[in-house]
Coordinates of C-alpha atoms in Angstrom, one line a residue:
X1 CA -45.7 -38.9 49.2
X2 CA -48.1 -36.4 50.8
X3 CA -45.2 -33.9 51.3
X4 CA -44.1 -34.4 47.6
X5 CA -47.7 -33.8 46.4
X6 CA -48.0 -30.7 48.5
X7 CA -44.7 -29.4 47.2
X8 CA -45.7 -30.1 43.6
X9 CA -49.1 -28.4 44.1
X10 CA -47.5 -25.4 45.8
X11 CA -45.2 -25.0 42.8
X12 CA -48.1 -25.2 40.5
X13 CA -50.2 -22.7 42.4
X14 CA -47.3 -20.2 42.4
X15 CA -46.9 -20.6 38.7
X16 CA -50.6 -20.1 38.2
X17 CA -50.2 -16.4 39.0
X18 CA -47.8 -15.8 36.1
X19 CA -48.6 -15.7 32.4
X20 CA -46.4 -18.7 31.7
X21 CA -47.2 -22.3 31.1
X22 CA -47.7 -24.3 34.3
X23 CA -46.0 -27.7 34.4
X24 CA -47.7 -30.7 35.9
X25 CA -44.9 -33.0 37.1
X26 CA -46.0 -36.7 37.2
X27 CA -42.5 -37.8 38.0
X28 CA -38.9 -37.2 37.1
X29 CA -39.4 -38.3 33.5
X30 CA -43.0 -37.1 32.7
X31 CA -44.0 -33.5 32.7
X32 CA -46.8 -31.7 30.8
X33 CA -46.9 -27.9 30.6
X34 CA -50.4 -26.5 30.4
X35 CA -51.0 -23.0 29.0
X36 CA -52.5 -20.1 31.0
X37 CA -55.8 -20.5 29.2
X38 CA -56.3 -23.9 30.7
X39 CA -54.9 -23.1 34.2
X40 CA -56.8 -19.7 34.7
X41 CA -59.4 -20.3 37.4
X42 CA -58.6 -24.0 37.5
X43 CA -58.4 -26.3 40.5
X44 CA -55.4 -28.5 40.9
X45 CA -55.7 -31.5 43.1
X46 CA -54.1 -34.9 43.7
X47 CA -56.1 -38.1 44.5
X48 CA -55.1 -41.3 42.7
X49 CA -53.9 -39.0 39.9
X50 CA -52.6 -35.4 39.6
X51 CA -55.5 -33.6 38.1
X52 CA -56.6 -30.1 36.9
X53 CA -60.3 -29.2 36.7
X54 CA -60.6 -26.1 34.5
X55 CA -62.9 -23.1 35.2
X56 CA -65.3 -24.5 32.5
X57 CA -65.4 -27.9 34.1
X58 CA -63.0 -29.9 31.9
X59 CA -60.8 -32.4 33.6
X60 CA -57.2 -33.3 32.7
X61 CA -55.4 -35.9 34.9
X62 CA -52.6 -38.4 34.7
X63 CA -50.3 -40.7 36.6
X64 CA -47.2 -42.8 36.0
X65 CA -47.6 -46.5 35.5
X66 CA -45.0 -49.2 36.2
X67 CA -44.8 -53.0 36.2
X68 CA -45.3 -52.9 39.9
X69 CA -48.5 -50.7 39.8
X70 CA -50.0 -52.9 37.1
X71 CA -49.1 -56.2 38.8
X72 CA -46.7 -57.2 36.0
X73 CA -43.4 -59.0 36.2
X74 CA -40.6 -56.7 37.4
X75 CA -38.7 -57.1 34.1
X76 CA -41.8 -56.2 31.9
X77 CA -41.0 -53.6 29.2
X78 CA -43.6 -50.9 29.9
X79 CA -43.1 -49.6 26.3
X80 CA -45.3 -52.6 25.3
X81 CA -48.1 -51.9 27.8
X82 CA -50.1 -49.5 25.6
X83 CA -49.8 -51.9 22.6
X84 CA -51.4 -54.7 24.6
X85 CA -54.2 -52.8 26.4
X86 CA -55.2 -51.0 23.2
X87 CA -55.1 -54.3 21.2
X88 CA -52.4 -53.1 18.9
X89 CA -50.3 -56.2 19.7
X90 CA -51.6 -59.7 20.3
X91 CA -51.3 -61.1 23.8
X92 CA -50.9 -64.7 22.7
X93 CA -47.2 -64.8 23.4
X94 CA -47.7 -63.7 27.1
X95 CA -48.1 -65.9 30.2
X96 CA -51.7 -66.9 30.9
X97 CA -51.8 -64.4 33.9
X98 CA -50.6 -61.5 31.7
X99 CA -52.9 -62.5 28.8
X100 CA -55.9 -62.4 31.1
X101 CA -54.8 -59.1 32.7
X102 CA -54.3 -57.3 29.4
X103 CA -57.5 -58.8 27.9
X104 CA -59.6 -57.6 30.8
X105 CA -58.0 -54.2 30.8
X106 CA -58.5 -53.9 27.0
X107 CA -62.2 -54.9 27.5
X108 CA -62.6 -52.2 30.1
X109 CA -61.0 -49.5 27.9
X110 CA -63.2 -50.6 24.9
X111 CA -66.3 -50.2 27.1
X112 CA -65.4 -46.5 27.7
X113 CA -63.6 -45.7 24.4
X114 CA -63.7 -47.0 20.9
X115 CA -60.5 -49.1 20.4
X116 CA -61.1 -49.1 16.6
X117 CA -60.1 -45.4 16.8
X118 CA -56.7 -45.7 18.4
X119 CA -54.1 -43.2 17.2
X120 CA -50.4 -43.7 17.4
X121 CA -48.0 -40.8 16.9
X122 CA -44.3 -40.8 16.9
X123 CA -42.9 -37.6 18.5
X124 CA -39.3 -36.6 19.1
X125 CA -38.3 -39.0 21.9
X126 CA -41.9 -40.1 22.6
X127 CA -44.7 -42.2 21.4
X128 CA -48.3 -41.1 22.0
X129 CA -51.1 -43.6 22.0
X130 CA -54.6 -42.0 22.2
X131 CA -58.2 -42.9 22.0
X132 CA -61.4 -40.8 22.6
X133 CA -65.1 -41.2 22.6
X134 CA -67.7 -38.4 23.2
X135 CA -65.2 -35.9 24.7
X136 CA -63.6 -38.5 27.0
X137 CA -60.0 -39.3 26.2
X138 CA -57.3 -41.6 27.2
X139 CA -53.6 -41.5 26.2
X140 CA -50.5 -43.4 27.0
X141 CA -47.2 -41.5 26.7
X142 CA -44.1 -43.7 26.2
X143 CA -40.7 -42.0 26.5
X144 CA -38.3 -43.9 24.3
X145 CA -35.4 -44.0 26.7
X146 CA -37.4 -45.0 29.8
X147 CA -38.7 -48.6 29.8
X148 CA -39.7 -48.9 33.4
X149 CA -42.5 -46.2 33.4
X150 CA -45.1 -44.8 31.1
X151 CA -47.6 -41.9 31.7
X152 CA -51.3 -42.4 31.3
X153 CA -53.4 -39.2 30.8
X154 CA -57.2 -38.8 30.9
X155 CA -59.5 -36.0 30.0
X156 CA -63.2 -35.3 30.1
X157 CA -64.8 -32.4 28.2
X158 CA -62.1 -32.2 25.5
X159 CA -62.2 -33.2 21.8
X160 CA -59.5 -35.6 20.6
X161 CA -57.8 -32.7 18.8
X162 CA -57.8 -30.5 21.9
X163 CA -56.6 -33.4 24.1
X164 CA -53.8 -34.6 21.9
X165 CA -52.8 -31.0 21.2
X166 CA -52.4 -30.2 24.9
X167 CA -50.4 -33.4 25.5
X168 CA -48.1 -33.0 22.5
X169 CA -47.6 -29.2 23.1
X170 CA -46.9 -29.7 26.7
X171 CA -44.6 -32.8 26.9
X172 CA -41.1 -32.2 28.2

C-alpha cells in the first residue's frame, strides 16, 4: 500500500506542474479531478485518507469504504450505506448489530453536520449524498454499477456549493 500511495502521489505531483486538472485516485472506480486553481501551491498527502490541503488552508480528502472497512456483512450492498448513516432510510429492518452501528454513526455525523440538511443528487452513473455545516462538508459518492464500494469525501473551509461543485465537476 505504501508503494501504491507513493506512486499515486508522484503522479499527482507531476501533474501539478501542468495547467490541467489533477486527478485524485481513490481506487479503480473512484477518481476526482481537481482544477489547477485548487492544486496550485497545495500539499497532497496520504494518511487514513488521500488528502489535499490548498495554499489557502482548505482541506479536501476522501477514501473508499467497503463492507469490510465498516465491519458489515460481506454481502452488504454499500449503495445503502449513505441512506442509513444519513437517516434517509430506517434501520429497523436490519440486524441488531447493524442497527446499532448505523445509529451510532448517524449520531456522530449529526453532531458534526446537520442531518436535516442532507442533499441527494442523481448524476449520470452516480448518486451524491452531501451535508455541510459551517464550511465543513461530508459526501458519499455511490457509483451505480459498483455495489461493493463507495467513496466518502470530506472538506473543511469550503461552502456546500463549492464542495459539491468540486465533487460533481471532478467525478470520473
